[in-house]
């Protein structure tokens, strides 16, 4: 019997490793990201006090600006330390020290003066042409603020720690063994990394520079596309990476830094002689900054201060009458947070998972707002976020151009959000907060600012009590619970805790949608249940492997020649084209679960996996037009199925005769369930793992 592993399964395993690594990196990065808003707010207040002197004329302003700069001017260092610490197996300080040492080594070897010395370049006597060529290589961007270097060194330091922290050395060198060895090795490996970046950095910088130039070259449309992508990436956390390109000094755009610099940016523009020295837009032989710097920020103000509160009002008015009072308190608190501080997560997460369509509409409107503001050169900026506080701080900035028009836009977007959300919720019967909950709801619901201990206690009660909970873990936004007796679970009681919603993937599997505060709720639930026999498993990623429904050629969903699928309008996924076009074809379930739906025409079916993931299998393109001709249903709707169990038999010859494309998309139809998808391409057999899905 052969024990060889198929190439497909090896690729699938590799995909799992890669996905896990990226998710861990994202969590580690949040430690660094979390400290940035406070620093930015300090700088913003300091600038508000002394916008011209930047602290030279006011001691308090100088203190605030210097304190904020300590973070923003050292982001690379902070990222290196945070990532090294966050990715280390036991979060030991030796890993953090190694991150700092590795980063310091790297930038010391690769800063502008060091590289100029290696190459024998005299920076002060360079010609204009030589200076422009030198600037395009990006060595001036190597320093404490270089986030890319920070990420690279942080990963390196964590790897060194995890690999060598338990290494033993001969007795004569025993003092340097174990965790003390890690910073030493990190320093040595950083020298090697510096050698690699010596050749790669000019190439990387050039690509990033071209990407930024491309967006800048698109003008207002490019700004709108950026904002659209920014909102769509919020659920994944990848918006931080996108923001860094446009808001910080990664490729020379530095929209936030240049805006906050105010008068200094205007002076730098007046002194600029080339595009390379221009902090704004170089056009007609001059550097333009007023009406241009801030274009990647300004259009967010109408959305956060007005648009989202308008959506909150619509959701409140569309809530069921018996729930309107509770929903009103939640929406009011979230709307105030959005208006005054620009913190939008409480509102966005309230409908992001419950009504994904509304979230896409929100992303589109955000893109339109930013594009309009950029087109009319109405600019404002923020140090924290696009709320009322930052609008006031921004108003005194000399780069704020016709900023009051953003308030006029805001009123318009308030009306747009309200009308669109109110109309779509009613038309499509979307289950926004407090809507479509038919169960009894006697008793009080906890307030939005209720203590975490009270929230956790109410969730436990709703789950049937401590004795009914078998295991519990959590992911990005949800508690995932296995209960012993599903009859004891009361969804209405769980919802009294004030959480966003409850999902029941199977009888004994309950998912409590908490939102971004899920870690704190889980910690409190675990504390209250520490004396029980329940399995308290902490943060846990849930992945689902999807098999090929039949043998053929696997392709990405983007390769499907139908924009409904390739554009991911129905969701992400993959596709398989059968290897044969004659005879019959058995289309099998891609995973174990419940056969939720079999279309009457037999051309498609959906399975809810045991983990709660909704998977749609659509056999061929435009095959609904055949009205069932060529399809034979083998398994009835509602039955439990195993992975690889035949569901539909297809007469391939008849479909080919009708001129139908047989490529079969396998789609994850509920986008809110999906955090990430990794799929392979190429030849596959029925039963091979084609995609691994990480659930949200």
XYZ file of C-alpha atoms in Angstrom:
696
model
C 0.000 0.000 0.000
C 1.404 3.365 -0.972
C 1.808 6.027 1.705
C 2.820 8.828 -0.648
C 1.092 12.170 -0.186
C -0.582 13.581 -3.288
C 0.699 16.937 -4.601
C -2.763 18.376 -4.091
C -2.836 17.509 -0.402
C 0.714 18.783 0.056
C -0.335 22.118 -1.497
C -3.378 22.217 0.765
C -1.232 21.662 3.853
C 1.143 24.392 2.706
C -1.825 26.702 2.246
C -2.955 26.065 5.824
C 0.493 26.932 7.141
C 0.622 30.158 5.123
C -2.871 31.250 6.198
C -2.137 30.553 9.855
C 1.094 32.532 9.641
C -0.625 35.585 8.120
C -3.387 35.522 10.728
C -0.848 35.379 13.547
C 1.034 38.278 11.980
C -2.156 40.318 11.861
C -2.807 39.750 15.552
C 0.774 40.645 16.456
C 0.559 43.869 14.447
C -2.433 45.075 16.470
C -0.160 45.597 19.462
C 1.675 48.272 17.483
C -1.386 49.722 15.790
C -3.179 50.154 19.120
C -0.746 52.800 20.371
C -0.854 54.961 17.261
C -4.177 56.803 17.817
C -3.097 58.270 21.180
C 0.174 59.502 19.701
C -1.605 61.020 16.726
C -4.127 62.727 19.000
C -1.304 64.245 21.093
C 0.310 65.648 17.966
C -3.028 66.949 16.703
C -3.756 68.822 19.948
C -0.221 70.192 19.980
C -0.654 71.425 16.452
C -4.032 72.958 17.361
C -2.316 74.956 20.098
C 0.632 76.077 17.963
C 0.018 75.410 14.253
C 2.729 77.787 13.018
C 5.613 77.167 15.400
C 4.984 73.423 15.776
C 5.779 73.781 19.491
C 8.425 76.487 19.258
C 6.117 79.138 20.671
C 4.264 77.103 23.291
C 5.679 74.736 25.908
C 2.531 72.597 26.200
C 2.353 72.216 22.428
C 6.021 71.235 22.329
C 5.478 68.577 25.001
C 2.453 67.099 23.258
C 4.045 67.103 19.813
C 7.283 65.602 21.065
C 5.408 62.883 22.959
C 3.355 62.011 19.896
C 6.422 62.059 17.666
C 8.095 59.520 19.911
C 5.654 56.983 18.506
C 5.002 58.157 14.955
C 8.671 58.795 14.203
C 9.649 55.333 15.420
C 6.930 53.147 13.908
C 9.451 50.754 12.361
C 11.076 50.104 15.725
C 7.697 49.629 17.389
C 6.503 47.227 14.692
C 9.691 45.158 15.009
C 9.302 44.877 18.783
C 5.547 44.223 18.736
C 5.718 41.558 16.026
C 8.684 39.772 17.558
C 6.936 39.707 20.936
C 3.545 38.786 19.492
C 4.815 35.903 17.334
C 7.109 34.427 19.986
C 5.712 31.161 21.344
C 5.617 32.310 24.965
C 5.657 36.104 24.405
C 8.997 36.464 26.154
C 10.855 39.739 26.531
C 13.944 38.236 24.886
C 12.037 38.188 21.599
C 11.105 41.868 21.960
C 14.728 42.767 22.725
C 15.809 40.800 19.665
C 13.302 42.704 17.516
C 14.760 46.023 18.658
C 18.364 44.882 18.205
C 17.708 43.383 14.771
C 15.960 46.535 13.549
C 18.715 48.804 14.848
C 21.317 46.634 13.140
C 19.429 46.660 9.850
C 18.863 50.422 9.579
C 22.391 51.183 10.770
C 23.765 49.109 7.902
C 21.342 50.452 5.301
C 20.713 54.100 6.113
C 21.461 56.673 3.431
C 24.919 57.675 4.665
C 26.028 54.069 5.133
C 25.000 53.019 1.616
C 26.564 56.151 0.152
C 29.784 55.190 1.912
C 29.689 51.664 0.484
C 29.316 53.071 -3.018
C 31.700 56.006 -2.668
C 28.932 58.544 -3.298
C 29.275 62.132 -2.092
C 25.705 63.134 -1.246
C 26.482 66.861 -1.034
C 28.126 67.205 -4.449
C 25.687 65.181 -6.569
C 24.228 66.686 -9.742
C 20.451 67.178 -10.021
C 20.101 64.133 -12.279
C 22.224 61.955 -10.019
C 20.310 63.205 -6.964
C 16.963 62.275 -8.565
C 18.250 58.815 -9.430
C 19.551 58.394 -5.881
C 16.225 59.518 -4.410
C 14.333 56.999 -6.568
C 16.275 54.183 -4.872
C 14.680 55.050 -1.539
C 17.676 54.993 0.787
C 16.481 58.170 2.489
C 13.386 56.206 3.592
C 15.522 53.782 5.611
C 15.215 54.814 9.230
C 13.243 54.398 12.463
C 9.920 55.037 10.659
C 10.383 52.275 8.060
C 7.447 49.948 8.752
C 8.402 47.367 6.113
C 11.811 46.848 7.712
C 10.100 46.639 11.092
C 7.783 43.881 9.909
C 10.634 41.935 8.296
C 12.856 42.122 11.379
C 9.965 41.346 13.719
C 9.250 38.123 11.821
C 12.947 37.269 11.751
C 13.401 37.856 15.492
C 10.327 35.771 16.331
C 11.589 32.921 14.142
C 15.017 33.033 15.792
C 13.411 32.998 19.232
C 11.048 30.105 18.487
C 13.868 28.118 16.872
C 16.761 28.726 19.266
C 15.444 29.879 22.667
C 15.964 26.404 24.162
C 19.367 25.742 22.532
C 22.062 24.388 24.835
C 25.777 25.212 24.446
C 28.937 23.631 25.882
C 29.624 24.443 29.536
C 32.218 27.047 28.627
C 29.581 28.977 26.703
C 26.581 28.040 28.827
C 26.038 31.648 29.935
C 25.096 32.545 26.356
C 22.717 29.605 25.888
C 18.924 29.585 25.764
C 17.152 32.941 25.571
C 20.415 34.886 25.856
C 21.466 33.369 22.554
C 18.472 34.799 20.711
C 19.502 38.503 20.510
C 23.031 37.463 19.469
C 21.772 35.296 16.626
C 19.178 37.889 15.612
C 21.931 40.472 15.245
C 23.936 38.110 13.017
C 20.920 37.159 10.913
C 20.069 40.856 10.559
C 23.420 41.401 8.875
C 22.407 38.767 6.320
C 18.995 40.407 5.978
C 20.715 43.751 5.361
C 22.670 42.162 2.515
C 19.427 40.917 0.966
C 17.686 44.285 1.336
C 20.722 46.046 -0.128
C 19.693 44.580 -3.470
C 15.931 44.234 -2.946
C 15.079 47.582 -1.344
C 15.637 49.754 -4.452
C 13.412 47.351 -6.420
C 10.697 47.215 -3.743
C 10.749 50.973 -3.297
C 10.456 51.473 -7.028
C 7.393 49.214 -7.260
C 5.695 50.926 -4.307
C 6.587 54.318 -5.720
C 5.033 53.382 -9.062
C 1.901 52.069 -7.323
C 1.493 55.303 -5.399
C 2.171 57.301 -8.548
C -0.484 55.263 -10.353
C -3.088 56.086 -7.736
C -1.984 59.717 -7.611
C -2.124 59.821 -11.394
C -5.778 58.758 -11.236
C -6.559 61.840 -9.189
C -9.947 61.923 -7.480
C -10.949 58.540 -8.911
C -7.851 56.956 -7.375
C -8.684 58.493 -3.995
C -12.193 57.070 -4.246
C -10.924 53.601 -5.139
C -8.602 53.718 -2.144
C -11.454 54.631 0.211
C -13.699 51.894 -1.210
C -10.989 49.284 -0.642
C -10.284 50.708 2.810
C -13.809 49.981 4.026
C -14.019 46.569 2.372
C -10.838 45.509 4.149
C -12.091 46.493 7.628
C -13.469 42.986 8.404
C -10.108 41.416 7.481
C -7.900 43.904 9.283
C -5.864 44.390 6.116
C -6.965 48.015 5.868
C -3.987 48.868 8.092
C -1.608 47.730 5.359
C -3.483 49.753 2.712
C -3.633 52.820 4.940
C 0.108 52.735 5.540
C 0.749 53.202 1.811
C -1.290 56.403 1.522
C -1.288 57.863 5.027
C 2.326 57.305 6.074
C 5.721 57.847 4.520
C 6.081 54.441 2.887
C 6.318 55.531 -0.752
C 6.403 59.282 -0.385
C 2.662 60.088 -0.189
C 2.571 60.556 3.620
C -0.861 62.228 3.501
C -1.308 62.426 7.282
C 2.245 63.503 8.070
C 2.306 66.173 5.368
C -1.090 67.510 6.401
C -0.224 67.696 10.095
C 2.988 69.519 9.201
C 0.809 72.359 7.864
C 2.940 75.451 7.302
C 6.126 73.393 7.032
C 4.627 71.412 4.152
C 3.724 74.664 2.390
C 7.291 75.897 2.863
C 8.673 72.600 1.543
C 6.411 72.909 -1.508
C 7.633 76.435 -2.221
C 11.235 75.246 -2.012
C 10.681 72.114 -4.129
C 12.462 72.022 -7.478
C 11.543 68.495 -8.638
C 8.783 65.934 -8.193
C 11.087 64.021 -5.845
C 11.239 66.947 -3.385
C 7.558 67.879 -3.712
C 5.348 66.862 -0.727
C 2.220 67.183 -2.867
C 1.435 67.104 -6.605
C 4.065 68.221 -9.097
C 2.366 69.876 -12.061
C 3.379 72.526 -14.575
C 6.781 72.921 -12.954
C 5.376 73.708 -9.507
C 4.575 71.789 -6.328
C 0.902 72.031 -5.325
C -0.176 71.098 -1.791
C -3.214 73.221 -0.865
C -6.269 71.286 -1.990
C -4.198 68.156 -2.621
C -2.560 67.135 0.661
C -5.369 65.551 2.699
C -7.243 64.113 -0.288
C -6.949 60.595 1.161
C -8.537 61.738 4.437
C -11.050 64.518 3.763
C -13.887 62.449 2.290
C -14.044 60.253 5.397
C -15.416 63.147 7.503
C -18.873 63.247 5.816
C -19.154 59.482 6.253
C -18.072 59.121 9.868
C -19.664 62.316 11.209
C -22.923 62.154 9.241
C -23.368 59.143 6.944
C -23.073 56.375 9.519
C -25.278 58.201 12.080
C -27.865 58.402 9.278
C -27.585 54.640 8.856
C -28.012 54.244 12.618
C -31.249 56.230 12.509
C -32.545 54.058 9.660
C -31.735 50.844 11.535
C -33.413 52.214 14.652
C -36.619 53.077 12.787
C -36.628 49.707 11.006
C -36.213 47.739 14.235
C -39.196 45.765 15.529
C -41.362 47.879 17.823
C -40.694 45.736 20.892
C -36.936 46.022 20.354
C -36.771 49.662 19.274
C -35.973 51.072 22.705
C -33.015 48.745 23.172
C -31.764 49.233 19.626
C -32.143 52.986 20.031
C -29.744 53.083 22.972
C -27.221 50.978 21.066
C -27.465 53.055 17.892
C -27.290 56.358 19.765
C -24.099 55.396 21.588
C -22.490 54.098 18.393
C -23.573 57.152 16.370
C -22.144 59.555 18.953
C -18.844 57.688 18.939
C -18.732 57.893 15.151
C -19.629 61.600 15.051
C -17.360 62.905 17.794
C -14.309 60.635 17.531
C -14.575 58.918 14.131
C -14.567 55.496 15.796
C -16.890 53.590 13.466
C -16.410 49.957 14.504
C -19.401 49.856 16.912
C -21.725 50.884 14.070
C -20.050 48.962 11.268
C -19.904 45.711 13.196
C -23.571 46.064 14.121
C -24.603 45.349 10.508
C -21.447 44.040 8.851
C -22.314 40.405 9.539
C -26.077 40.693 9.776
C -26.543 42.525 6.456
C -23.378 42.318 4.301
C -25.139 44.051 1.401
C -25.472 47.195 3.492
C -21.784 47.063 4.278
C -20.921 46.939 0.567
C -23.216 49.939 0.030
C -21.391 51.689 2.864
C -18.034 50.994 1.172
C -19.292 52.334 -2.158
C -20.652 55.527 -0.562
C -17.355 56.044 1.257
C -15.477 55.794 -2.029
C -17.852 58.294 -3.648
C -17.459 60.737 -0.755
C -13.659 60.661 -0.849
C -13.661 61.003 -4.646
C -15.987 64.038 -4.548
C -13.942 65.801 -1.866
C -10.749 65.137 -3.817
C -12.291 66.315 -7.100
C -13.310 69.676 -5.612
C -10.062 69.993 -3.595
C -11.932 70.203 -0.290
C -9.367 68.995 2.220
C -9.082 68.311 5.912
C -7.007 65.832 7.873
C -6.927 63.884 11.080
C -4.474 62.649 13.652
C -6.883 60.137 15.163
C -9.893 59.621 12.900
C -12.402 61.628 10.869
C -14.631 62.819 13.704
C -15.782 66.178 15.075
C -12.736 66.562 17.335
C -10.320 66.166 14.440
C -12.425 68.438 12.251
C -11.999 71.213 14.824
C -8.274 70.538 15.073
C -8.004 70.470 11.300
C -9.830 73.777 10.782
C -6.793 75.845 11.876
C -4.399 73.988 9.615
C -3.348 76.175 6.636
C -3.657 73.100 4.398
C -7.370 72.712 5.225
C -9.002 73.962 2.028
C -12.731 74.848 2.047
C -13.091 72.306 4.855
C -16.590 73.580 5.688
C -17.832 72.076 2.419
C -17.225 68.680 3.992
C -19.946 69.594 6.493
C -22.311 70.409 3.629
C -21.414 67.080 2.050
C -22.048 65.473 5.419
C -25.664 66.651 5.522
C -26.201 65.222 2.035
C -24.611 61.907 2.978
C -26.707 61.743 6.153
C -29.805 61.846 3.969
C -28.327 59.380 1.449
C -27.381 56.838 4.110
C -30.723 57.164 5.855
C -32.813 56.799 2.685
C -30.741 53.976 1.167
C -30.474 51.969 4.383
C -34.122 52.499 5.299
C -35.254 51.488 1.788
C -33.010 48.419 1.447
C -33.767 47.088 4.943
C -37.489 47.161 4.198
C -37.300 46.027 0.574
C -35.012 43.050 1.211
C -36.145 42.318 4.767
C -32.586 42.588 6.053
C -32.080 41.449 9.630
C -30.358 44.477 11.071
C -30.176 44.836 14.887
C -33.530 44.337 16.568
C -35.247 43.155 13.411
C -36.743 39.745 12.579
C -36.407 38.336 16.089
C -39.554 36.338 16.643
C -38.695 34.639 19.917
C -40.082 35.844 23.201
C -38.045 38.627 24.695
C -39.359 39.021 28.195
C -37.095 40.661 30.716
C -34.608 43.482 30.461
C -31.772 43.690 27.984
C -28.400 44.834 29.262
C -27.326 48.355 28.331
C -24.592 48.934 25.772
C -22.130 49.941 28.522
C -22.943 47.003 30.790
C -20.096 45.426 32.738
C -18.376 42.561 30.943
C -19.089 40.316 33.916
C -22.839 40.925 33.498
C -22.651 40.273 29.748
C -20.775 37.019 30.296
C -23.212 35.902 33.001
C -26.223 36.540 30.739
C -24.613 34.625 27.849
C -23.981 31.638 30.133
C -27.604 31.708 31.266
C -28.799 31.817 27.657
C -26.604 28.849 26.764
C -28.463 26.766 29.318
C -26.203 27.380 32.301
C -22.677 26.300 33.151
C -23.550 22.610 33.239
C -24.834 22.713 29.654
C -21.597 24.052 28.136
C -19.235 21.364 26.861
C -16.538 23.566 25.286
C -16.013 27.174 24.334
C -13.472 29.076 22.248
C -13.477 32.298 20.267
C -12.313 33.769 16.958
C -12.243 37.294 15.555
C -15.792 38.304 16.504
C -17.573 35.249 17.910
C -17.747 32.907 20.840
C -18.005 29.327 19.530
C -19.766 26.992 21.933
C -20.538 23.282 21.979
C -23.516 22.575 24.240
C -24.706 19.285 25.706
C -28.456 19.820 25.282
C -29.594 22.143 22.500
C -33.120 22.369 23.958
C -31.789 24.339 26.940
C -30.343 27.069 24.721
C -32.424 30.263 24.581
C -31.403 32.653 21.822
C -33.603 35.399 23.233
C -31.875 35.089 26.608
C -28.433 35.268 24.953
C -29.460 38.396 23.035
C -30.413 40.099 26.293
C -26.675 40.414 26.896
C -26.641 43.081 24.177
C -24.578 41.060 21.679
C -25.014 41.416 17.902
C -26.600 38.043 17.182
C -26.685 34.254 17.525
C -25.918 31.682 14.816
C -26.815 27.975 15.068
C -24.710 26.023 12.516
C -25.914 22.733 14.008
C -27.995 21.519 16.926
C -25.221 21.595 19.496
C -23.011 24.259 17.944
C -23.845 27.832 18.980
C -21.986 30.930 17.788
C -22.464 34.147 19.764
C -21.577 37.183 17.630
C -19.995 39.629 20.066
C -17.884 41.875 17.824
C -14.404 43.321 18.438
C -14.664 42.935 22.251
C -14.974 39.163 21.999
C -11.650 38.518 23.765
C -12.795 40.351 26.915
C -16.164 38.597 26.942
C -14.495 35.208 26.495
C -11.991 35.932 29.278
C -14.851 36.751 31.646
C -16.901 33.697 30.597
C -13.803 31.532 31.146
C -13.236 33.087 34.580
C -16.804 32.436 35.666
C -16.598 28.845 34.408
C -13.081 28.031 35.624
C -14.474 25.706 38.326
C -16.461 23.597 35.821
C -15.433 20.673 33.611
C -16.055 22.637 30.404
C -13.177 22.802 27.943
C -12.001 26.421 27.799
C -9.957 26.516 24.600
C -9.228 30.237 24.145
C -8.673 31.850 20.760
C -9.081 29.262 18.030
C -9.171 29.439 14.283
C -11.837 27.367 12.571
C -10.899 26.080 9.129
C -12.946 24.063 6.655
C -11.443 21.974 3.877
C -13.502 21.821 0.688
C -13.046 18.931 -1.719
C -13.311 18.827 -5.483
C -16.916 17.788 -6.337
C -15.543 15.740 -9.249
C -12.267 15.135 -11.120
C -11.038 17.877 -13.427
C -9.071 21.114 -13.573
C -9.347 23.414 -10.557
C -9.326 27.155 -11.223
C -9.677 30.350 -9.215
C -13.100 31.920 -8.964
C -11.724 34.885 -10.926
C -11.153 32.566 -13.914
C -14.848 31.704 -14.283
C -16.095 33.315 -17.532
C -19.125 34.870 -15.853
C -18.860 38.244 -14.044
C -21.385 37.186 -11.410
C -18.901 34.590 -10.194
C -15.554 36.086 -11.239
C -16.499 39.390 -9.613
C -17.284 37.513 -6.371
C -20.775 38.978 -6.279
C -22.012 35.702 -4.803
C -18.902 35.200 -2.685
C -15.357 33.862 -2.856
C -14.509 30.260 -3.735
C -13.060 28.210 -6.558
C -14.189 26.337 -9.674
C -13.621 22.942 -11.289
C -14.016 22.045 -14.963
C -14.720 18.313 -15.527
C -11.966 16.342 -17.258
C -14.546 14.573 -19.445
C -17.354 16.015 -21.545
C -19.145 12.756 -22.324
C -21.112 10.192 -20.344
C -22.457 10.962 -16.899
C -20.873 12.958 -14.084
C -21.503 12.546 -10.372
C -21.303 15.896 -8.578
C -20.452 15.275 -4.932
C -20.721 17.231 -1.706
C -17.506 19.251 -1.120
C -17.789 18.811 2.667
C -19.820 17.022 5.297
C -22.917 18.737 6.632
C -26.584 19.315 5.879
C -27.900 19.485 2.321
C -29.705 22.771 2.831
C -31.064 23.320 -0.642
C -31.379 21.481 -3.948
C -32.676 23.709 -6.736
C -35.759 22.357 -8.518
C -33.879 22.484 -11.788
C -31.116 20.320 -10.298
C -28.381 22.675 -11.556
C -27.206 23.741 -8.085
C -27.249 22.776 -4.428
C -25.957 24.147 -1.143
C -24.444 22.476 1.900
C -24.090 23.909 5.407
C -20.957 22.233 6.738
C -20.716 20.910 10.280
C -18.720 24.059 11.120
C -21.574 26.268 9.888
C -20.082 27.333 6.547
C -22.567 27.792 3.678
C -21.253 26.341 0.389
C -23.047 26.665 -2.958
C -22.179 24.323 -5.853
C -23.387 25.681 -9.217
C -23.077 23.062 -11.990
C -22.072 24.791 -15.222
C -22.948 28.290 -16.405
C -26.460 29.411 -17.357
C -27.664 25.848 -16.783
C -30.783 27.085 -15.006
C -32.117 27.719 -18.519
C -32.290 23.947 -19.088
C -35.094 23.699 -16.488
C -33.788 20.407 -15.103
C -32.940 18.717 -18.413
C -29.794 16.625 -17.981
C -29.809 16.696 -14.148
C -30.864 13.870 -11.808
C -31.145 14.568 -8.092
C -29.711 11.698 -6.016
C -30.012 13.083 -2.487
C -32.945 14.933 -0.979
C -32.877 18.352 0.590
C -32.495 18.326 4.382
C -30.436 15.107 4.563
C -27.098 14.824 6.314
C -24.331 14.224 3.767
C -20.699 13.200 3.955
C -17.841 14.750 2.009
C -17.712 13.106 -1.402
C -21.315 11.833 -1.321
C -22.973 12.094 -4.785
C -25.716 14.750 -4.871
C -26.484 15.311 -8.563
C -25.912 13.139 -11.656
C -25.276 15.128 -14.830
C -25.677 14.061 -18.459
C -22.555 15.760 -19.831
C -23.310 15.032 -23.476
C -26.717 16.712 -23.230
C -25.264 19.817 -21.568
C -22.527 19.992 -24.184
C -25.132 19.604 -26.939
C -26.985 22.575 -25.465
C -23.754 24.598 -25.663
C -23.310 25.025 -21.906
C -19.960 25.721 -20.267
C -19.443 22.916 -17.721
C -17.103 24.789 -15.382
C -18.618 24.471 -11.895
C -18.132 27.271 -9.330
C -18.047 26.296 -5.639
C -18.991 29.494 -3.818
C -19.001 30.596 -0.173
C -22.337 32.352 -0.323
C -22.330 33.980 3.137
C -19.423 36.433 2.996
C -19.688 37.301 6.687
C -18.691 33.727 7.551
C -15.364 33.918 5.712
C -12.099 35.438 6.911
C -9.775 33.985 4.276
C -9.765 31.479 1.419
C -6.760 29.630 0.030
C -7.395 27.546 -3.083
C -5.139 25.568 -5.407
C -5.322 25.242 -9.178
C -4.497 22.466 -11.616
C -5.508 18.849 -12.052
C -7.519 17.406 -9.134
C -9.325 14.165 -8.401
C -12.726 13.908 -6.754
C -12.114 14.118 -3.009
C -8.889 16.140 -3.227
C -8.818 19.238 -1.023
C -9.040 22.255 -3.317
C -9.685 25.065 -0.829
C -9.097 25.724 2.843
C -11.428 28.326 4.355
C -10.711 30.182 7.583
C -14.008 31.192 9.137
C -14.637 34.621 10.608
